[in-house]
Each structure stands twice: as C-alpha cells, then as structure tokens.
Short mmCIF file of C-alpha atoms in Angstrom, two decimals:
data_model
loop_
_atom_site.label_atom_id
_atom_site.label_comp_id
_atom_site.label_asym_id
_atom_site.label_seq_id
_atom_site.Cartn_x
_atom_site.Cartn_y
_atom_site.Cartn_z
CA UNK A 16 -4.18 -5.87 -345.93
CA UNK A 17 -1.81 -8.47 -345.25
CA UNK A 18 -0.79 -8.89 -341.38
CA UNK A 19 2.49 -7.78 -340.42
CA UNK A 20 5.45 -10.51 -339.93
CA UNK A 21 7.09 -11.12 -336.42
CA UNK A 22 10.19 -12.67 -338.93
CA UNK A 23 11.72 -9.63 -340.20
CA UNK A 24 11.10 -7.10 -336.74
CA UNK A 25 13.97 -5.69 -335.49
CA UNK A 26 13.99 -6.92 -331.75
CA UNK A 27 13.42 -3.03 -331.10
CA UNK A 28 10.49 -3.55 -333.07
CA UNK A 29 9.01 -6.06 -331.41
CA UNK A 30 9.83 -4.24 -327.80
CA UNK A 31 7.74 -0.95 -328.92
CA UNK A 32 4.99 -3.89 -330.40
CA UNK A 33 4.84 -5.65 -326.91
CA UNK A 34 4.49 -1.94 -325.15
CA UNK A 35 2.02 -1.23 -327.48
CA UNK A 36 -0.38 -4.44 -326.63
CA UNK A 37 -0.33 -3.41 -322.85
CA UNK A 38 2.96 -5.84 -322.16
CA UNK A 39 6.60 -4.88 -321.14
CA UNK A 40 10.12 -4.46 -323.26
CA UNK A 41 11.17 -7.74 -321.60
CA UNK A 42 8.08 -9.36 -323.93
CA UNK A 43 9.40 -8.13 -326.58
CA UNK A 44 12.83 -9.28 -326.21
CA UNK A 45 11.79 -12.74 -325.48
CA UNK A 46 10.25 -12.82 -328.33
CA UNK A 47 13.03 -11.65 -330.45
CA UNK A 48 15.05 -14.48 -328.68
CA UNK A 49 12.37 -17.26 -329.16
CA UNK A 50 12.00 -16.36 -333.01
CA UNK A 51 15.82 -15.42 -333.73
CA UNK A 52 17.67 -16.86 -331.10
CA UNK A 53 15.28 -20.35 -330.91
CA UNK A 54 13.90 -20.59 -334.51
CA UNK A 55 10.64 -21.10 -332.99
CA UNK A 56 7.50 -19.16 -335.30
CA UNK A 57 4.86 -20.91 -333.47
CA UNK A 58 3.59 -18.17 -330.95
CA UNK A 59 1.77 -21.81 -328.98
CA UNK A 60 4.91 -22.94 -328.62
CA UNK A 61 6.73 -19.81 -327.28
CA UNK A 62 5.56 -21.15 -323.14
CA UNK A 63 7.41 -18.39 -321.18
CA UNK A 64 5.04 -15.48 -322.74
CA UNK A 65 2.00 -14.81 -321.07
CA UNK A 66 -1.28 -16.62 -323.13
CA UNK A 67 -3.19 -13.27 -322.74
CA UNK A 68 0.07 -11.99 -324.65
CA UNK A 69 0.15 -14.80 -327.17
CA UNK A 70 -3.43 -13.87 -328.09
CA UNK A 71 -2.89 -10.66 -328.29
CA UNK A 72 -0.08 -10.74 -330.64
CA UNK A 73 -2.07 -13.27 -332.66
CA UNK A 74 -4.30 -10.97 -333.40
CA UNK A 75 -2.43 -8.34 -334.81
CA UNK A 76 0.45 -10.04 -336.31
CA UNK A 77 1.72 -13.38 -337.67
CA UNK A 78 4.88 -15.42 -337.73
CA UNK A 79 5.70 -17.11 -340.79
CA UNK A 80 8.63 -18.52 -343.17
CA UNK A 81 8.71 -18.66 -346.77
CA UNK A 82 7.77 -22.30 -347.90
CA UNK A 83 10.46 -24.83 -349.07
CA UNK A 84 8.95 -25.76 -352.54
CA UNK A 85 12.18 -27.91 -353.61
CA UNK A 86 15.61 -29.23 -352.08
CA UNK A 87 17.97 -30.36 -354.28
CA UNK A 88 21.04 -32.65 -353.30
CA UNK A 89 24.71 -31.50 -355.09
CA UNK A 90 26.95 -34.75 -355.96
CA UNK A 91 29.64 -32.53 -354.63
CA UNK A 92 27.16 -31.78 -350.87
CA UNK A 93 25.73 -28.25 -351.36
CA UNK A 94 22.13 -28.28 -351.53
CA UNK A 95 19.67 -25.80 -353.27
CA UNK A 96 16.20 -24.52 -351.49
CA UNK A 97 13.83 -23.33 -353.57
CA UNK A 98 11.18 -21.01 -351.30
CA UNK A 99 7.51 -20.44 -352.56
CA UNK A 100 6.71 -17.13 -351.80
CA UNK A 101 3.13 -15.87 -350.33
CA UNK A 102 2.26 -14.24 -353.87
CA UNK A 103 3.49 -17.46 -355.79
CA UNK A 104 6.87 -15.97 -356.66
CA UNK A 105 9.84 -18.17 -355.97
CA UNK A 106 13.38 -17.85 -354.96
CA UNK A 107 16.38 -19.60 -354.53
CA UNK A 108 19.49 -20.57 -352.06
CA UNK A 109 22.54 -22.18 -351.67
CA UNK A 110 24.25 -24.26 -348.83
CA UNK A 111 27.56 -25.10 -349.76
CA UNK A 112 29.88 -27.07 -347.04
CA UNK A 113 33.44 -27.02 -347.98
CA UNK A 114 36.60 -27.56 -345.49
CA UNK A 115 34.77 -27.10 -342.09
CA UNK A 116 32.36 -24.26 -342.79
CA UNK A 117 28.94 -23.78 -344.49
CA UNK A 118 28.05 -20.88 -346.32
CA UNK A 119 24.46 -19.98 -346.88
CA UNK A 120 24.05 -17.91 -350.21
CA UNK A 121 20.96 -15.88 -350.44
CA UNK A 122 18.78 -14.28 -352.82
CA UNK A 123 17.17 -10.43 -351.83
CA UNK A 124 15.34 -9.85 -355.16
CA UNK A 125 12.76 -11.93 -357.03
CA UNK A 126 14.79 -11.98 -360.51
CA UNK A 127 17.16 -9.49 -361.05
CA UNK A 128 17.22 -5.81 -362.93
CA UNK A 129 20.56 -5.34 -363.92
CA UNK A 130 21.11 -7.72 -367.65
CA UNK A 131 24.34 -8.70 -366.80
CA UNK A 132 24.99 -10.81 -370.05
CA UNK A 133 26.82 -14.03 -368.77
CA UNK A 134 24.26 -14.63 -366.04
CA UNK A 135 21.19 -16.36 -366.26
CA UNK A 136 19.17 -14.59 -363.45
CA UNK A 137 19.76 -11.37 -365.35
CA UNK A 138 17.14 -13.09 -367.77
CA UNK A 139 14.12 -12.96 -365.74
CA UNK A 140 14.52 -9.27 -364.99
CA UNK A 141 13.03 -8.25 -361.81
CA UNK A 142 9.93 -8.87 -360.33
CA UNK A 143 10.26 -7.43 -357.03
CA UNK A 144 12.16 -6.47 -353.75
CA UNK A 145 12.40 -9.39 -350.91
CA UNK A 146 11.20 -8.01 -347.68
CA UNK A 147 13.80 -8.42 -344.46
CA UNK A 148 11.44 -11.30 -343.34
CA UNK A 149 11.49 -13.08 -346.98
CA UNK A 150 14.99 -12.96 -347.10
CA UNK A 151 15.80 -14.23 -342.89
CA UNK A 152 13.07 -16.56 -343.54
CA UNK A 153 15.78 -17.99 -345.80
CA UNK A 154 18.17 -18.23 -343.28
CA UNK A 155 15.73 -19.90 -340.81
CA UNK A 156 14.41 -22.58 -342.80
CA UNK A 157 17.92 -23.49 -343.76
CA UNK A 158 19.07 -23.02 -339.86
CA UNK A 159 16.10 -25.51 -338.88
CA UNK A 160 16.89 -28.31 -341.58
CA UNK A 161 21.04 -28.22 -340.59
CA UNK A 162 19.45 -28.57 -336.65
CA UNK A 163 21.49 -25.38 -336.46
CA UNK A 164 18.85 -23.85 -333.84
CA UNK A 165 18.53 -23.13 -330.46
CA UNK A 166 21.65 -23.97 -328.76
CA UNK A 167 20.97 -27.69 -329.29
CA UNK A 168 23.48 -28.06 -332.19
CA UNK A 169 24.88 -31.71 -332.69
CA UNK A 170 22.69 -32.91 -329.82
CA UNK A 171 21.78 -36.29 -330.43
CA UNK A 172 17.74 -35.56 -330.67
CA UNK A 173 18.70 -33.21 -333.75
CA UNK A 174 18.28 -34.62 -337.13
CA UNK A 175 20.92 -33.08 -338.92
CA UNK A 176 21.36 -33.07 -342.65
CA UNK A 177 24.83 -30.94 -343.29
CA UNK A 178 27.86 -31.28 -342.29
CA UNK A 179 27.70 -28.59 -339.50
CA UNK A 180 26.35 -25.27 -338.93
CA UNK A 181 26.34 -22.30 -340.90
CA UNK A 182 29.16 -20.25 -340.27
CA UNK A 183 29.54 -17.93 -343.17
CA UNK A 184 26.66 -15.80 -344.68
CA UNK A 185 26.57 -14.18 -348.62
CA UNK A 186 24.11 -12.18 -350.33
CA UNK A 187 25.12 -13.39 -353.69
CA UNK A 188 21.73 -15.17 -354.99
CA UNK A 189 19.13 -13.68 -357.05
CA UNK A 190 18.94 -10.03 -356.94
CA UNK A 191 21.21 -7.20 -356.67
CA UNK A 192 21.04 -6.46 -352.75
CA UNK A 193 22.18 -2.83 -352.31
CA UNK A 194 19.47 -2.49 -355.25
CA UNK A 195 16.93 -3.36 -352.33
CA UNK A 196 18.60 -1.36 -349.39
CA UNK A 197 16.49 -0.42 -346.69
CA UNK A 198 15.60 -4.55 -346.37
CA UNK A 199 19.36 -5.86 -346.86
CA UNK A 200 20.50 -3.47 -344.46
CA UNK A 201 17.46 -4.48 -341.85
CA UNK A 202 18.35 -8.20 -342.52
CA UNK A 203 21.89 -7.45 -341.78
CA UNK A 204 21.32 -5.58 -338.14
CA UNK A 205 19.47 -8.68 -337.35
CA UNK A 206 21.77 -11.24 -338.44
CA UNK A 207 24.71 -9.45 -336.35
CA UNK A 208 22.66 -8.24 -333.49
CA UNK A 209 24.70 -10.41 -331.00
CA UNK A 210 21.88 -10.30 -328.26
CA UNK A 211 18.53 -10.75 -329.50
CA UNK A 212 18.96 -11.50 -333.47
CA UNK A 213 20.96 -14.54 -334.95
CA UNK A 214 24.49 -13.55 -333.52
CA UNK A 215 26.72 -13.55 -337.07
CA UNK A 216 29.99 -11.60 -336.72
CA UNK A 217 30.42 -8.95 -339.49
CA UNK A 218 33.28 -10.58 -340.42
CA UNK A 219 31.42 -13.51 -341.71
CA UNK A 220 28.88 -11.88 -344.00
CA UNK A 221 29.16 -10.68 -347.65
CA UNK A 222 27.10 -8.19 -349.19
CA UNK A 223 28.03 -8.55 -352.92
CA UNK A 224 27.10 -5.53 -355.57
CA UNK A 225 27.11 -5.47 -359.62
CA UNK A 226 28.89 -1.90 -358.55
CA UNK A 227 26.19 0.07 -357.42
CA UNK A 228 28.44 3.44 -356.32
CA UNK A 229 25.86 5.21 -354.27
CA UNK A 230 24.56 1.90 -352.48
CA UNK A 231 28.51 1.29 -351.81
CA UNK A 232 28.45 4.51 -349.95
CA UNK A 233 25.72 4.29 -348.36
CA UNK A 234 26.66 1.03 -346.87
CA UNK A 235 29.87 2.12 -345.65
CA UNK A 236 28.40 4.97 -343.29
CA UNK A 237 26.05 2.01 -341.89
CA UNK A 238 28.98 1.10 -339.05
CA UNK A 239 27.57 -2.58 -340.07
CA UNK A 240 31.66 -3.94 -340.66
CA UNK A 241 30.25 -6.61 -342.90
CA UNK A 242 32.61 -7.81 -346.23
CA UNK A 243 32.09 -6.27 -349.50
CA UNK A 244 32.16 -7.89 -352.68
CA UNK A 245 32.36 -6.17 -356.07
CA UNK A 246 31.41 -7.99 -359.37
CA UNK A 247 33.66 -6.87 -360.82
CA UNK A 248 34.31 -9.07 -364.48
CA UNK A 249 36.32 -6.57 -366.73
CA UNK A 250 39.92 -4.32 -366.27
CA UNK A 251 38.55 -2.17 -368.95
CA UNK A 252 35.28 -0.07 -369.28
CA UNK A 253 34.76 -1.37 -372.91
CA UNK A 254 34.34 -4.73 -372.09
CA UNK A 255 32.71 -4.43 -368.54
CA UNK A 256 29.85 -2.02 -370.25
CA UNK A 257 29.41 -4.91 -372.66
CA UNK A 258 28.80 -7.36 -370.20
CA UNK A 259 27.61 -5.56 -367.55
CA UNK A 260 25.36 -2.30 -368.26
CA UNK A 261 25.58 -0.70 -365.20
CA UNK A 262 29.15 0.17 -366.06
CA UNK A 263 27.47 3.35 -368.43
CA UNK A 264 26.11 4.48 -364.76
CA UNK A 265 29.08 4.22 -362.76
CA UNK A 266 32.12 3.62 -364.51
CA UNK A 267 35.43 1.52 -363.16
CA UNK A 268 36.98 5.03 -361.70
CA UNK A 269 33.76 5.86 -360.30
CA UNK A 270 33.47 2.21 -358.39
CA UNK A 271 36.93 1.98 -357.82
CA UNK A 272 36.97 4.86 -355.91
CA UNK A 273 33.87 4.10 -353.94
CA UNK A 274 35.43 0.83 -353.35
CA UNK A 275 38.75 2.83 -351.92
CA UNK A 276 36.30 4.74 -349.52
CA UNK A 277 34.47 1.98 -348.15
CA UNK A 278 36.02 1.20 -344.36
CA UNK A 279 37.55 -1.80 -343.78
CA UNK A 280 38.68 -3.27 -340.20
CA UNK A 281 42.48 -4.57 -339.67
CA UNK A 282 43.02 -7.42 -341.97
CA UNK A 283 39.75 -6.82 -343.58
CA UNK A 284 39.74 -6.76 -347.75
CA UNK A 285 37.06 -5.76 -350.42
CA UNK A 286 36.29 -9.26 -352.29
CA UNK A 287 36.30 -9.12 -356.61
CA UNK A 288 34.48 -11.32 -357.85
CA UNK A 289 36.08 -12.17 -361.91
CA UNK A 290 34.04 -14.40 -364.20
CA UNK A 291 36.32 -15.66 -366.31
CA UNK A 292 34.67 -15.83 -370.30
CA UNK A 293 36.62 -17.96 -372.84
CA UNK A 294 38.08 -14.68 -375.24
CA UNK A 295 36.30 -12.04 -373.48
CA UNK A 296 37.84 -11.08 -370.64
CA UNK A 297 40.82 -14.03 -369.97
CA UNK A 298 43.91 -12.89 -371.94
CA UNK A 299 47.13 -12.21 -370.12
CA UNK A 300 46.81 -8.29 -371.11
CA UNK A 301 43.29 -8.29 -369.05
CA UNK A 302 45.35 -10.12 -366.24
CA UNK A 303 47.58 -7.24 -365.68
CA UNK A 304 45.03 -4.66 -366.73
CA UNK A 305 43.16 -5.93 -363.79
CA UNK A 306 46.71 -6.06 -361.46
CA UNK A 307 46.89 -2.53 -362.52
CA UNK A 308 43.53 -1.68 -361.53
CA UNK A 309 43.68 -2.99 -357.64
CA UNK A 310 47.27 -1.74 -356.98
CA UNK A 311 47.07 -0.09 -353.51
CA UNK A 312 43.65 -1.54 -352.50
CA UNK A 313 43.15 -4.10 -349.77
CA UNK A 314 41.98 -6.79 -352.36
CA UNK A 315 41.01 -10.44 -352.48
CA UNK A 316 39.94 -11.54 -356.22
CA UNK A 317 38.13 -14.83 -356.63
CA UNK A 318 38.39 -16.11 -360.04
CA UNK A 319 35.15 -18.00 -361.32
CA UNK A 320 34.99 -19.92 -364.14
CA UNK A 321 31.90 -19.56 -366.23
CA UNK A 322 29.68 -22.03 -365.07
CA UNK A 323 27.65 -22.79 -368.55
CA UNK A 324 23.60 -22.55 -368.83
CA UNK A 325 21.31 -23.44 -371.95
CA UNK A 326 21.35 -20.54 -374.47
CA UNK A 327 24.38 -18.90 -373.08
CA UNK A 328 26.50 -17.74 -375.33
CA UNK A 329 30.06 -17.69 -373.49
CA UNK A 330 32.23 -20.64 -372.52
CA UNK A 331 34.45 -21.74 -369.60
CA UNK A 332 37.99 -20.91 -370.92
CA UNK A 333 40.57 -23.74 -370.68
CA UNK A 334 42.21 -24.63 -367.35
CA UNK A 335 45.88 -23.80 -368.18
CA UNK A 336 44.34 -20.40 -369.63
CA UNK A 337 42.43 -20.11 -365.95
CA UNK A 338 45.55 -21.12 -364.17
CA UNK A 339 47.86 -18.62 -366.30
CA UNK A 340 45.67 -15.36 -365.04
CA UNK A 341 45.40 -16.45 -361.64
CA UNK A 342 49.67 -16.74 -362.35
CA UNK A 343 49.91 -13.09 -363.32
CA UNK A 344 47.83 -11.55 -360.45
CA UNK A 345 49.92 -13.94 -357.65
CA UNK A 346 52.90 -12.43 -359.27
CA UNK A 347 51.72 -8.90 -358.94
CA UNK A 348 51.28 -9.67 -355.13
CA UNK A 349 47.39 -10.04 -355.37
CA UNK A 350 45.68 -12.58 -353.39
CA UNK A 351 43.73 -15.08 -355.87
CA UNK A 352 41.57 -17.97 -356.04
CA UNK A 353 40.10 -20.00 -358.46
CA UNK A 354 36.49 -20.96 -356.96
CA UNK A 355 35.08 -23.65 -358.37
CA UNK A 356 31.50 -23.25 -357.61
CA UNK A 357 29.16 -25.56 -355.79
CA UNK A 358 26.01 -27.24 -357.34
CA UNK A 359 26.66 -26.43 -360.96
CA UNK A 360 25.05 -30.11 -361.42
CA UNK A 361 21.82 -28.88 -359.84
CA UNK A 362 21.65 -25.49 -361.17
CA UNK A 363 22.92 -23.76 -358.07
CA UNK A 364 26.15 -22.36 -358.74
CA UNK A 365 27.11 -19.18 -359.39
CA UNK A 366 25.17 -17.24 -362.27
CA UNK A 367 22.44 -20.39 -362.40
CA UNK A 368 19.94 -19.35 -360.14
CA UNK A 369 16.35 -18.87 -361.89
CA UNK A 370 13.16 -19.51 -361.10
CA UNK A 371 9.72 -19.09 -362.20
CA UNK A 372 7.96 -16.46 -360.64
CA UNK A 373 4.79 -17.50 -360.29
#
C-alpha cells in the first residue's frame, strides 16, 4: 500500500496527522503553510519543524508532485505541461497569459467518460479519477516554474518563465470534474483556504461541467462561491444529444434549471461555454434559439471556435458566420465573446488535450 500524500491534505488534515504523531496543531499548520503557502515538498528543507517531527512524518507519509514529462512553448506564450503520473498515466495543462493575467487550466480525470463528439479527449474514454493531490500537484509544479511561490514573486533570485503569476484558475482540461467530486471539491477548499492553502478568491476559479445536473446541485450547497461554467454547445435538445450524450440524462430544461438554482454572488454570472461547428450548431436560428434559452439568467457565453484535430469530422465555421452569432446574442442583451483559444499550435487548446495513458 502506497503511502499517503502530504500534497492533497486538507491543512485540518495535516493538524489531526501532527496530533496523531505525538506533535501539536501548530505542526500541522506549519506544514500546511510550508507545502501550500511555500511550495516546499521536501520535509529536509521544511527547518522550523522539529527533526524528531520530520522523521516521524517521513515515516508514515510522503510529499510528492506529479512529474513534468513535457513543456511545450505556444508561438502565441501559453505553455502546455504534460505530468507523468505514479502509475504511468499522463495528463495535461494549460498556462495561458493574456492581458495581465495567467490562467492555469487543469485536468481532474485521466481521459474523459462522457463522448462528447467534437472533442478529442472524449476519445480516450476514461481511465480514472485524479486524486486532490494529482490535480494541486498541477498547480504547484506550474506555481514553482512561473517563481510564483513563497512570497518571493518577481524577486530578482527567481527565475521566472511567464509573464506573471497565476491569477485565474479553470478546471477545464481532461476530465469532467463534478464527474470526480469528492477530489474537485477537496482541491477547491484548498485552493481558497485563505490561511493555510494557496489563497485563490472564489471569484477567480471555474469549475466547468458537460451538464452534470446532480453534480451542479451538489456544488451549489458547498458555500465554495467559485464560477460555474456549463458546456453548453446546442439551443436545442436534438442537436446537443447528438453531440453531447449526456443530454439523454439531463436534458436542456433539466440543466437549465439547475443552472437557475445554482447561487451566484452580486455581479457574479454562470459562464456557457458554445463550440461553434461549421453547419451544426452556427445558423442565425440557433443564435436566437440560444438568446431564447438564457433570457432571465445571469449569463456570460464564450463563443469558441472549433479548434480542428486529425480525424475530426467538424470544421471551424467562417469568421463573418462567427462574428454574425456573436451579433445576434449582443443584440439580445447577452454578454459574448469570441475566445480564441491558446496553444492550438501545440495541441493545447480547447478540445485538444490527449494523452497516452500509460
């Protein structure tokens, strides 16, 4: 049996660990700090704890980050980490600068479950869960190579090799993330616990869902106040069931009104996240279809053109076509972007991501 992983322990976690090996709460939170607050997994390095402590700890439990396999340079500045896992499996993530933030996009499943047909993770079907310190470990590796650790950011002894730190947080990678619950929801209490985890305001995390009703629920009686994202794809249940199955589970009406429950804070909106498909799902009439559908909900929709992958069989549609549905939704009072995604030219942007497993 495999020991258990300081990188992933709620700081609560590691208090009741440190009482447990004969040491005080205050151990425990200093060790939450050194690993969360520090980026520091070498328990040798961690000076202010006690070496009878450090050897204690050593022997019951390890500190460890997934492995960078790969890292990939964007011509257009994100860059994509590929992590080794312990059993071989790999995964992937996304740093994307762009107009004074940095947004970190990880994965929470090896592979994905859910056959969603214009995405090419949705190939490899899915291999596993990612455990809360497999998917942090994420976060620290790519924390450690911006120099974004430890209160020393942008001091002259830090090599950095971003732009600046990471602000902004999105569970958008491999995986479907409220299809792995208990972990996301872990990882998120430690990315917003603003004492002894990594100190991210709700405000600046995404939790994105293929429309997963009962996770959607679930999520919203967590009090965690982070953003939701729906992928969303389709105004009408014909066309979304085509491209995306779990639409037969929960239907538009059933997700829209999940979506309606969900809490949001002042000023805060539910994210939709629209692929747009060259004559699937691009036509004026799906335009206002989907005005129709988010009249009287706090909505955002981010329109993404397909992003193209070998074998695929849909196409980007053409930019005045792009331009003309992001038209009707403006006009219909709907705030809407067109995102361009980041690293398409290194396999990295959105609906890419795939990796061998093992």
């Amino acid at each position: 049996m495999s020991a258990l992983n300081l990188v992933g322990m709620l700081p609560s976690e590691m208090e009741d660990l440190a009482v447990e090996l004969g040491a005080s709460r205050y151990r425990g939170r200093q060790l939450a700090t050194w690993i969360y607050r520090k980026g520091v997994v070498d328990l040798d390095a961690m000076t202010d704890l006690p070496k009878d402590f450090r050897a204690a700890l050593a022997s019951r439990v390890v500190a460890t980050l997934p492995e960078v396999e790969r890292e990939t340079p964007s011509q257009d500045g994100s860059r994509k980490l590929v992590f080794r896992l312990d059993d071989g499996a790999r995964v992937s993530s996304v740093v994307m600068p762009d107009d004074g933030r940095v947004t970190l996009c990880l994965s929470t499943q090896v592979g994905c479950g859910y056959a969603c047909a214009f995405c090419l993770t949705g190939t490899m079907g899915l291999a596993r869960n990612l455990t809360a310190g497999e998917i942090l470990g994420q976060v620290l590796q790519a924390k450690m190579r911006l120099g974004d650790v430890g209160g020393h950011i942008g001091a002259p002894d830090v090599q950095q090799s971003w732009e600046s730190r990471i602000t902004h947080v999105v569970m958008m990678g491999m995986g479907e993330p409220l299809a792995n619950y208990a972990e996301v929801v872990k990882t998120l209490r430690i990315l917003t616990d603003a004492k002894l985890g990594l100190g991210y305001s709700p405000r600046r995390i995404t939790v994105s869902t293929v429309g997963l009703v009962t996770g959607i629920e679930k999520l919203g009686r967590e009090n965690l106040k982070v953003n939701l994202a729906i992928s969303l794809h389709a105004a009408s249940d014909e066309v979304r069931s085509r491209l995306m199955p779990v639409n037969r589970a929960w239907n538009l009406a059933a997700l829209m009104e999940a979506v309606r429950r969900y809490p949001l804070a002042p000023r805060q909106r539910v994210f939709f996240e629209y692929v747009l498909l060259d004559g699937v799902n691009d036509t004026p009439e799906d335009a206002q279809r989907l005005a129709r559908l988010l009249r009287n909900v706090r909505a955002k929709v981010n329109l993404i053109p397909f992003n193209d992958w070998p074998g695929s069989d849909f196409r980007r549609p053409p930019l005045a076509r792009i331009l003309a549905f992001q038209s009707i939704l403006l006009e219909a009072g709907i705030t809407t972007t067109v995102r361009w995604s980041k690293g398409e030219d290194i396999g990295a942007a959105c609906g890419q991501l795939k990796e061998a497993v093992a």
